[in-house]
Amino acid sequence: AVVSTQSSGIRWEYHLVEDDGFVAKHKSKRCAYYFWQGSDLIVNQKGATALKTIELDKEKASQIRVVQHREPPSLLNLFKGSLVIRSDSRGVLHRDQPNLGR
């Protein structure tokens, strides 16, 4: 679960496979960083999140900024299609479901 007053960094590791249509020839390991920002996050914290993501990224991977309620399907897939967002550290605000029309 994530909290709407906070930000979260998520490292996503994946593999790219090149093939000739029949057999996989090359498999390369890649990663990307999502930095999710809750809708109740204050402006100073948003900037700090971005800077911390850059600081932690030693692989020079893709960095994807995600704003609450605009979560891409690729991020939701990491949470098996459902991301629990809490309004504070105790109460559940809602669950975001994949919405391909976003």
Tab-separated table of N, CA, C and O in Angstrom:
chain	number	residue	atom	x	y	z
A	1	ALA	N	0.844	-1.193	0.000
A	1	ALA	CA	0.000	0.000	0.000
A	1	ALA	C	0.885	1.251	0.000
A	1	ALA	O	1.990	1.234	0.525
A	2	VAL	N	0.372	2.287	-0.589
A	2	VAL	CA	1.041	3.585	-0.578
A	2	VAL	C	0.112	4.584	0.103
A	2	VAL	O	-1.086	4.346	0.230
A	3	VAL	N	0.664	5.710	0.537
A	3	VAL	CA	-0.100	6.708	1.277
A	3	VAL	C	-0.154	7.994	0.460
A	3	VAL	O	0.866	8.436	-0.084
A	4	SER	N	-1.337	8.605	0.389
A	4	SER	CA	-1.541	9.781	-0.474
A	4	SER	C	-0.720	10.997	-0.051
A	4	SER	O	-0.539	11.917	-0.834
A	5	THR	N	-0.197	11.015	1.171
A	5	THR	CA	0.622	12.144	1.637
A	5	THR	C	2.111	11.891	1.449
A	5	THR	O	2.939	12.692	1.881
A	6	GLN	N	2.458	10.768	0.802
A	6	GLN	CA	3.861	10.398	0.646
A	6	GLN	C	4.200	10.103	-0.805
A	6	GLN	O	3.340	10.111	-1.678
A	7	SER	N	5.473	9.814	-1.028
A	7	SER	CA	5.928	9.375	-2.340
A	7	SER	C	6.606	8.026	-2.161
A	7	SER	O	7.049	7.684	-1.062
A	8	SER	N	6.666	7.263	-3.222
A	8	SER	CA	7.300	5.945	-3.170
A	8	SER	C	8.116	5.729	-4.425
A	8	SER	O	7.677	6.060	-5.523
A	9	GLY	N	9.293	5.160	-4.256
A	9	GLY	CA	10.134	4.788	-5.386
A	9	GLY	C	10.040	3.283	-5.604
A	9	GLY	O	10.096	2.514	-4.651
A	10	ILE	N	9.862	2.884	-6.845
A	10	ILE	CA	9.705	1.473	-7.173
A	10	ILE	C	10.651	1.131	-8.309
A	10	ILE	O	10.594	1.749	-9.378
A	11	ARG	N	11.528	0.166	-8.075
A	11	ARG	CA	12.459	-0.286	-9.112
A	11	ARG	C	11.839	-1.484	-9.809
A	11	ARG	O	11.447	-2.452	-9.176
A	12	TRP	N	11.737	-1.399	-11.130
A	12	TRP	CA	11.141	-2.461	-11.927
A	12	TRP	C	12.230	-3.070	-12.803
A	12	TRP	O	12.839	-2.377	-13.622
A	13	GLU	N	12.499	-4.342	-12.599
A	13	GLU	CA	13.490	-5.041	-13.409
A	13	GLU	C	12.769	-5.920	-14.423
A	13	GLU	O	11.820	-6.623	-14.076
A	14	TYR	N	13.226	-5.862	-15.672
A	14	TYR	CA	12.596	-6.652	-16.719
A	14	TYR	C	13.658	-7.111	-17.711
A	14	TYR	O	14.794	-6.680	-17.662
A	15	HIS	N	13.276	-8.022	-18.598
A	15	HIS	CA	14.199	-8.559	-19.605
A	15	HIS	C	13.654	-8.286	-21.003
A	15	HIS	O	12.469	-8.458	-21.247
A	16	LEU	N	14.530	-7.881	-21.877
A	16	LEU	CA	14.198	-7.741	-23.289
A	16	LEU	C	14.760	-8.947	-24.020
A	16	LEU	O	15.920	-9.309	-23.824
A	17	VAL	N	13.945	-9.558	-24.852
A	17	VAL	CA	14.387	-10.725	-25.604
A	17	VAL	C	14.291	-10.407	-27.085
A	17	VAL	O	13.240	-10.007	-27.579
A	18	GLU	N	15.408	-10.538	-27.763
A	18	GLU	CA	15.435	-10.371	-29.216
A	18	GLU	C	15.380	-11.756	-29.833
A	18	GLU	O	16.044	-12.680	-29.370
A	19	ASP	N	14.575	-11.908	-30.862
A	19	ASP	CA	14.526	-13.212	-31.525
A	19	ASP	C	14.409	-13.017	-33.028
A	19	ASP	O	14.161	-11.928	-33.514
A	20	ASP	N	14.605	-14.096	-33.742
A	20	ASP	CA	14.504	-14.044	-35.202
A	20	ASP	C	13.144	-14.562	-35.674
A	20	ASP	O	12.966	-14.876	-36.832
A	21	GLY	N	12.203	-14.650	-34.752
A	21	GLY	CA	10.887	-15.172	-35.081
A	21	GLY	C	10.709	-16.621	-34.686
A	21	GLY	O	9.602	-17.127	-34.621
A	22	PHE	N	11.810	-17.302	-34.415
A	22	PHE	CA	11.745	-18.710	-34.045
A	22	PHE	C	12.436	-18.996	-32.712
A	22	PHE	O	11.943	-19.725	-31.892
A	23	VAL	N	13.625	-18.427	-32.533
A	23	VAL	CA	14.442	-18.739	-31.363
A	23	VAL	C	14.944	-17.435	-30.734
A	23	VAL	O	15.362	-16.525	-31.444
A	24	ALA	N	14.917	-17.377	-29.402
A	24	ALA	CA	15.460	-16.212	-28.701
A	24	ALA	C	16.974	-16.184	-28.880
A	24	ALA	O	17.657	-17.167	-28.622
A	25	LYS	N	17.470	-15.051	-29.337
A	25	LYS	CA	18.908	-14.919	-29.587
A	25	LYS	C	19.634	-14.205	-28.452
A	25	LYS	O	20.747	-14.547	-28.121
A	26	HIS	N	18.997	-13.189	-27.911
A	26	HIS	CA	19.689	-12.361	-26.930
A	26	HIS	C	18.694	-11.912	-25.875
A	26	HIS	O	17.599	-11.494	-26.177
A	27	LYS	N	19.130	-11.993	-24.629
A	27	LYS	CA	18.295	-11.565	-23.516
A	27	LYS	C	19.078	-10.516	-22.733
A	27	LYS	O	20.186	-10.795	-22.294
A	28	SER	N	18.522	-9.331	-22.603
A	28	SER	CA	19.220	-8.296	-21.844
A	28	SER	C	18.365	-7.850	-20.661
A	28	SER	O	17.156	-7.699	-20.769
A	29	LYS	N	19.040	-7.661	-19.527
A	29	LYS	CA	18.371	-7.243	-18.306
A	29	LYS	C	18.318	-5.717	-18.274
A	29	LYS	O	19.320	-5.051	-18.519
A	30	ARG	N	17.151	-5.185	-17.984
A	30	ARG	CA	16.957	-3.732	-17.909
A	30	ARG	C	16.195	-3.391	-16.632
A	30	ARG	O	15.616	-4.254	-15.996
A	31	CYS	N	16.168	-2.119	-16.300
A	31	CYS	CA	15.328	-1.686	-15.189
A	31	CYS	C	14.832	-0.275	-15.452
A	31	CYS	O	15.361	0.455	-16.291
A	32	ALA	N	13.787	0.059	-14.739
A	32	ALA	CA	13.206	1.397	-14.790
A	32	ALA	C	12.780	1.749	-13.371
A	32	ALA	O	12.560	0.863	-12.542
A	33	TYR	N	12.712	3.022	-13.095
A	33	TYR	CA	12.281	3.495	-11.789
A	33	TYR	C	10.996	4.286	-11.940
A	33	TYR	O	10.908	5.223	-12.732
A	34	TYR	N	9.982	3.875	-11.190
A	34	TYR	CA	8.761	4.668	-11.060
A	34	TYR	C	8.917	5.479	-9.790
A	34	TYR	O	9.380	4.971	-8.776
A	35	PHE	N	8.568	6.746	-9.833
A	35	PHE	CA	8.447	7.460	-8.574
A	35	PHE	C	7.033	7.997	-8.493
A	35	PHE	O	6.602	8.859	-9.221
A	36	TRP	N	6.274	7.336	-7.619
A	36	TRP	CA	4.847	7.594	-7.417
A	36	TRP	C	4.689	8.729	-6.427
A	36	TRP	O	5.377	8.779	-5.406
A	37	GLN	N	3.791	9.660	-6.739
A	37	GLN	CA	3.553	10.798	-5.865
A	37	GLN	C	2.073	10.878	-5.516
A	37	GLN	O	1.220	10.944	-6.391
A	38	GLY	N	1.794	10.835	-4.215
A	38	GLY	CA	0.420	10.929	-3.734
A	38	GLY	C	-0.178	12.302	-4.011
A	38	GLY	O	0.537	13.303	-4.088
A	39	SER	N	-1.498	12.345	-4.136
A	39	SER	CA	-2.171	13.603	-4.462
A	39	SER	C	-2.104	14.622	-3.323
A	39	SER	O	-2.293	15.811	-3.548
A	40	ASP	N	-1.828	14.175	-2.107
A	40	ASP	CA	-1.736	15.084	-0.959
A	40	ASP	C	-0.291	15.426	-0.592
A	40	ASP	O	-0.031	15.985	0.465
A	41	LEU	N	0.645	15.105	-1.472
A	41	LEU	CA	2.056	15.397	-1.245
A	41	LEU	C	2.308	16.890	-1.464
A	41	LEU	O	1.804	17.479	-2.423
A	42	ILE	N	3.078	17.514	-0.568
A	42	ILE	CA	3.349	18.945	-0.733
A	42	ILE	C	4.445	19.147	-1.788
A	42	ILE	O	5.235	18.253	-2.063
A	43	VAL	N	4.486	20.329	-2.367
A	43	VAL	CA	5.370	20.635	-3.494
A	43	VAL	C	6.839	20.347	-3.181
A	43	VAL	O	7.541	19.751	-3.998
A	44	ASN	N	7.337	20.746	-2.030
A	44	ASN	CA	8.740	20.506	-1.678
A	44	ASN	C	9.080	19.023	-1.688
A	44	ASN	O	10.169	18.630	-2.079
A	45	GLN	N	8.137	18.197	-1.234
A	45	GLN	CA	8.365	16.758	-1.209
A	45	GLN	C	8.403	16.180	-2.618
A	45	GLN	O	9.129	15.235	-2.878
A	46	LYS	N	7.633	16.758	-3.539
A	46	LYS	CA	7.641	16.279	-4.926
A	46	LYS	C	9.025	16.465	-5.542
A	46	LYS	O	9.549	15.580	-6.204
A	47	GLY	N	9.625	17.614	-5.328
A	47	GLY	CA	10.969	17.871	-5.847
A	47	GLY	C	12.006	16.973	-5.199
A	47	GLY	O	12.900	16.456	-5.863
A	48	ALA	N	11.870	16.755	-3.901
A	48	ALA	CA	12.807	15.893	-3.183
A	48	ALA	C	12.727	14.461	-3.689
A	48	ALA	O	13.743	13.773	-3.809
A	49	THR	N	11.521	14.000	-4.025
A	49	THR	CA	11.347	12.650	-4.567
A	49	THR	C	12.097	12.500	-5.881
A	49	THR	O	12.797	11.510	-6.105
A	50	ALA	N	11.955	13.465	-6.749
A	50	ALA	CA	12.632	13.411	-8.048
A	50	ALA	C	14.149	13.393	-7.877
A	50	ALA	O	14.845	12.611	-8.528
A	51	LEU	N	14.659	14.223	-7.010
A	51	LEU	CA	16.107	14.266	-6.780
A	51	LEU	C	16.619	12.967	-6.175
A	51	LEU	O	17.683	12.472	-6.557
A	52	LYS	N	15.872	12.384	-5.252
A	52	LYS	CA	16.293	11.132	-4.614
A	52	LYS	C	16.303	10.000	-5.643
A	52	LYS	O	17.202	9.159	-5.633
A	53	THR	N	15.339	9.991	-6.555
A	53	THR	CA	15.293	8.957	-7.595
A	53	THR	C	16.529	9.039	-8.478
A	53	THR	O	17.151	8.030	-8.783
A	54	ILE	N	16.917	10.241	-8.857
A	54	ILE	CA	18.113	10.426	-9.683
A	54	ILE	C	19.355	9.982	-8.914
A	54	ILE	O	20.222	9.305	-9.446
A	55	GLU	N	19.410	10.335	-7.642
A	55	GLU	CA	20.560	9.979	-6.805
A	55	GLU	C	20.716	8.461	-6.659
A	55	GLU	O	21.820	7.937	-6.679
A	56	LEU	N	19.609	7.741	-6.539
A	56	LEU	CA	19.652	6.291	-6.339
A	56	LEU	C	19.899	5.513	-7.617
A	56	LEU	O	20.265	4.346	-7.574
A	57	ASP	N	19.698	6.141	-8.757
A	57	ASP	CA	19.768	5.449	-10.050
A	57	ASP	C	21.201	5.354	-10.548
A	57	ASP	O	21.681	6.209	-11.269
A	58	LYS	N	21.869	4.280	-10.212
A	58	LYS	CA	23.244	4.063	-10.671
A	58	LYS	C	23.281	3.420	-12.052
A	58	LYS	O	24.289	3.459	-12.733
A	59	GLU	N	22.168	2.838	-12.476
A	59	GLU	CA	22.111	2.153	-13.773
A	59	GLU	C	21.749	3.088	-14.928
A	59	GLU	O	21.736	2.680	-16.068
A	60	LYS	N	21.421	4.321	-14.616
A	60	LYS	CA	20.973	5.291	-15.628
A	60	LYS	C	19.740	4.758	-16.359
A	60	LYS	O	19.622	4.823	-17.572
A	61	ALA	N	18.830	4.210	-15.585
A	61	ALA	CA	17.607	3.610	-16.126
A	61	ALA	C	16.565	4.686	-16.420
A	61	ALA	O	16.704	5.837	-16.011
A	62	SER	N	15.515	4.278	-17.088
A	62	SER	CA	14.384	5.171	-17.327
A	62	SER	C	13.749	5.537	-15.994
A	62	SER	O	13.686	4.717	-15.086
A	63	GLN	N	13.289	6.766	-15.901
A	63	GLN	CA	12.615	7.229	-14.693
A	63	GLN	C	11.241	7.736	-15.087
A	63	GLN	O	11.116	8.575	-15.974
A	64	ILE	N	10.238	7.204	-14.425
A	64	ILE	CA	8.858	7.506	-14.789
A	64	ILE	C	8.154	8.126	-13.592
A	64	ILE	O	8.022	7.493	-12.545
A	65	ARG	N	7.732	9.362	-13.735
A	65	ARG	CA	6.986	10.048	-12.678
A	65	ARG	C	5.528	9.626	-12.791
A	65	ARG	O	4.933	9.674	-13.867
A	66	VAL	N	4.943	9.221	-11.670
A	66	VAL	CA	3.554	8.767	-11.650
A	66	VAL	C	2.801	9.566	-10.599
A	66	VAL	O	3.207	9.626	-9.440
A	67	VAL	N	1.709	10.182	-11.017
A	67	VAL	CA	0.864	10.954	-10.119
A	67	VAL	C	-0.340	10.092	-9.742
A	67	VAL	O	-0.866	9.358	-10.575
A	68	GLN	N	-0.740	10.196	-8.476
A	68	GLN	CA	-1.888	9.416	-7.997
A	68	GLN	C	-3.091	9.602	-8.920
A	68	GLN	O	-3.377	10.702	-9.371
A	69	HIS	N	-3.776	8.534	-9.215
A	69	HIS	CA	-4.940	8.430	-10.105
A	69	HIS	C	-4.550	8.406	-11.580
A	69	HIS	O	-5.403	8.363	-12.447
A	70	ARG	N	-3.255	8.457	-11.887
A	70	ARG	CA	-2.763	8.386	-13.271
A	70	ARG	C	-1.769	7.242	-13.429
A	70	ARG	O	-0.875	7.305	-14.276
A	71	GLU	N	-1.915	6.204	-12.622
A	71	GLU	CA	-0.994	5.079	-12.640
A	71	GLU	C	-1.099	4.322	-13.966
A	71	GLU	O	-2.201	3.951	-14.370
A	72	PRO	N	0.020	4.118	-14.653
A	72	PRO	CA	-0.028	3.379	-15.920
A	72	PRO	C	-0.233	1.879	-15.660
A	72	PRO	O	0.125	1.368	-14.593
A	73	PRO	N	-0.807	1.171	-16.631
A	73	PRO	CA	-1.013	-0.274	-16.467
A	73	PRO	C	0.268	-1.033	-16.141
A	73	PRO	O	0.229	-2.002	-15.384
A	74	SER	N	1.406	-0.587	-16.665
A	74	SER	CA	2.669	-1.289	-16.381
A	74	SER	C	3.015	-1.238	-14.898
A	74	SER	O	3.548	-2.202	-14.348
A	75	LEU	N	2.710	-0.140	-14.222
A	75	LEU	CA	2.951	-0.044	-12.785
A	75	LEU	C	1.928	-0.877	-12.021
A	75	LEU	O	2.278	-1.627	-11.112
A	76	LEU	N	0.660	-0.763	-12.378
A	76	LEU	CA	-0.380	-1.532	-11.698
A	76	LEU	C	-0.136	-3.030	-11.829
A	76	LEU	O	-0.448	-3.798	-10.919
A	77	ASN	N	0.451	-3.437	-12.940
A	77	ASN	CA	0.762	-4.855	-13.145
A	77	ASN	C	1.736	-5.374	-12.087
A	77	ASN	O	1.668	-6.533	-11.686
A	78	LEU	N	2.635	-4.522	-11.617
A	78	LEU	CA	3.565	-4.918	-10.561
A	78	LEU	C	2.826	-5.228	-9.260
A	78	LEU	O	3.322	-5.968	-8.419
A	79	PHE	N	1.638	-4.641	-9.102
A	79	PHE	CA	0.805	-4.867	-7.921
A	79	PHE	C	-0.348	-5.816	-8.250
A	79	PHE	O	-1.396	-5.765	-7.626
A	80	LYS	N	-0.133	-6.634	-9.277
A	80	LYS	CA	-1.142	-7.595	-9.733
A	80	LYS	C	-2.459	-6.897	-10.084
A	80	LYS	O	-3.540	-7.404	-9.815
A	81	GLY	N	-2.353	-5.700	-10.666
A	81	GLY	CA	-3.512	-4.977	-11.164
A	81	GLY	C	-4.253	-4.126	-10.164
A	81	GLY	O	-5.182	-3.431	-10.519
A	82	SER	N	-3.843	-4.152	-8.922
A	82	SER	CA	-4.560	-3.387	-7.902
A	82	SER	C	-3.569	-2.754	-6.939
A	82	SER	O	-2.783	-3.442	-6.294
A	83	LEU	N	-3.619	-1.457	-6.837
A	83	LEU	CA	-2.721	-0.709	-5.954
A	83	LEU	C	-3.563	-0.105	-4.841
A	83	LEU	O	-4.499	0.649	-5.108
A	84	VAL	N	-3.270	-0.437	-3.599
A	84	VAL	CA	-4.012	0.105	-2.468
A	84	VAL	C	-3.398	1.443	-2.091
A	84	VAL	O	-2.192	1.537	-1.854
A	85	ILE	N	-4.245	2.478	-2.054
A	85	ILE	CA	-3.801	3.824	-1.686
A	85	ILE	C	-4.514	4.217	-0.408
A	85	ILE	O	-5.737	4.186	-0.337
A	86	ARG	N	-3.731	4.575	0.599
A	86	ARG	CA	-4.305	4.971	1.889
A	86	ARG	C	-4.297	6.490	2.006
A	86	ARG	O	-3.376	7.148	1.541
A	87	SER	N	-5.340	7.021	2.647
A	87	SER	CA	-5.422	8.468	2.836
A	87	SER	C	-4.457	8.921	3.928
A	87	SER	O	-4.023	10.056	3.949
A	88	ASP	N	-4.138	8.037	4.867
A	88	ASP	CA	-3.115	8.276	5.879
A	88	ASP	C	-2.542	6.914	6.248
A	88	ASP	O	-2.809	5.939	5.559
A	89	SER	N	-1.793	6.836	7.285
A	89	SER	CA	-1.160	5.564	7.617
A	89	SER	C	-2.140	4.526	8.168
A	89	SER	O	-1.773	3.391	8.390
A	90	ARG	N	-3.405	4.901	8.365
A	90	ARG	CA	-4.375	3.969	8.929
A	90	ARG	C	-5.528	3.620	7.994
A	90	ARG	O	-5.937	2.478	7.924
A	91	GLY	N	-6.105	4.593	7.308
A	91	GLY	CA	-7.339	4.352	6.571
A	91	GLY	C	-7.150	4.140	5.083
A	91	GLY	O	-6.351	4.806	4.445
A	92	VAL	N	-7.888	3.208	4.503
A	92	VAL	CA	-7.825	2.960	3.060
A	92	VAL	C	-8.665	3.999	2.342
A	92	VAL	O	-9.827	4.213	2.674
A	93	LEU	N	-8.076	4.661	1.376
A	93	LEU	CA	-8.780	5.635	0.558
A	93	LEU	C	-9.515	4.919	-0.565
A	93	LEU	O	-10.711	5.050	-0.728
A	94	HIS	N	-8.816	4.146	-1.359
A	94	HIS	CA	-9.423	3.393	-2.461
A	94	HIS	C	-8.402	2.466	-3.092
A	94	HIS	O	-7.234	2.508	-2.773
A	95	ARG	N	-8.869	1.673	-4.023
A	95	ARG	CA	-7.984	0.825	-4.817
A	95	ARG	C	-8.029	1.353	-6.245
A	95	ARG	O	-9.102	1.567	-6.794
A	96	ASP	N	-6.874	1.547	-6.840
A	96	ASP	CA	-6.822	1.923	-8.251
A	96	ASP	C	-6.819	0.665	-9.087
A	96	ASP	O	-6.012	-0.223	-8.873
A	97	GLN	N	-7.708	0.595	-10.031
A	97	GLN	CA	-7.777	-0.521	-10.959
A	97	GLN	C	-7.229	-0.037	-12.297
A	97	GLN	O	-7.301	1.152	-12.612
A	98	PRO	N	-6.710	-0.933	-13.108
A	98	PRO	CA	-6.196	-0.506	-14.408
A	98	PRO	C	-7.289	0.158	-15.223
A	98	PRO	O	-8.414	-0.308	-15.249
A	99	ASN	N	-6.951	1.264	-15.835
A	99	ASN	CA	-7.883	1.965	-16.699
A	99	ASN	C	-7.106	2.339	-17.951
A	99	ASN	O	-6.360	3.298	-17.965
A	100	LEU	N	-7.282	1.560	-19.002
A	100	LEU	CA	-6.500	1.766	-20.211
A	100	LEU	C	-6.865	3.044	-20.932
A	100	LEU	O	-6.152	3.517	-21.794
A	101	GLY	N	-7.983	3.664	-20.561
A	101	GLY	CA	-8.403	4.913	-21.205
A	101	GLY	C	-7.758	6.136	-20.601
A	101	GLY	O	-7.995	7.245	-21.038
A	102	ARG	N	-6.924	5.968	-19.596
A	102	ARG	CA	-6.295	7.138	-18.960
A	102	ARG	C	-5.240	7.741	-19.824
A	102	ARG	O	-4.528	7.152	-20.514
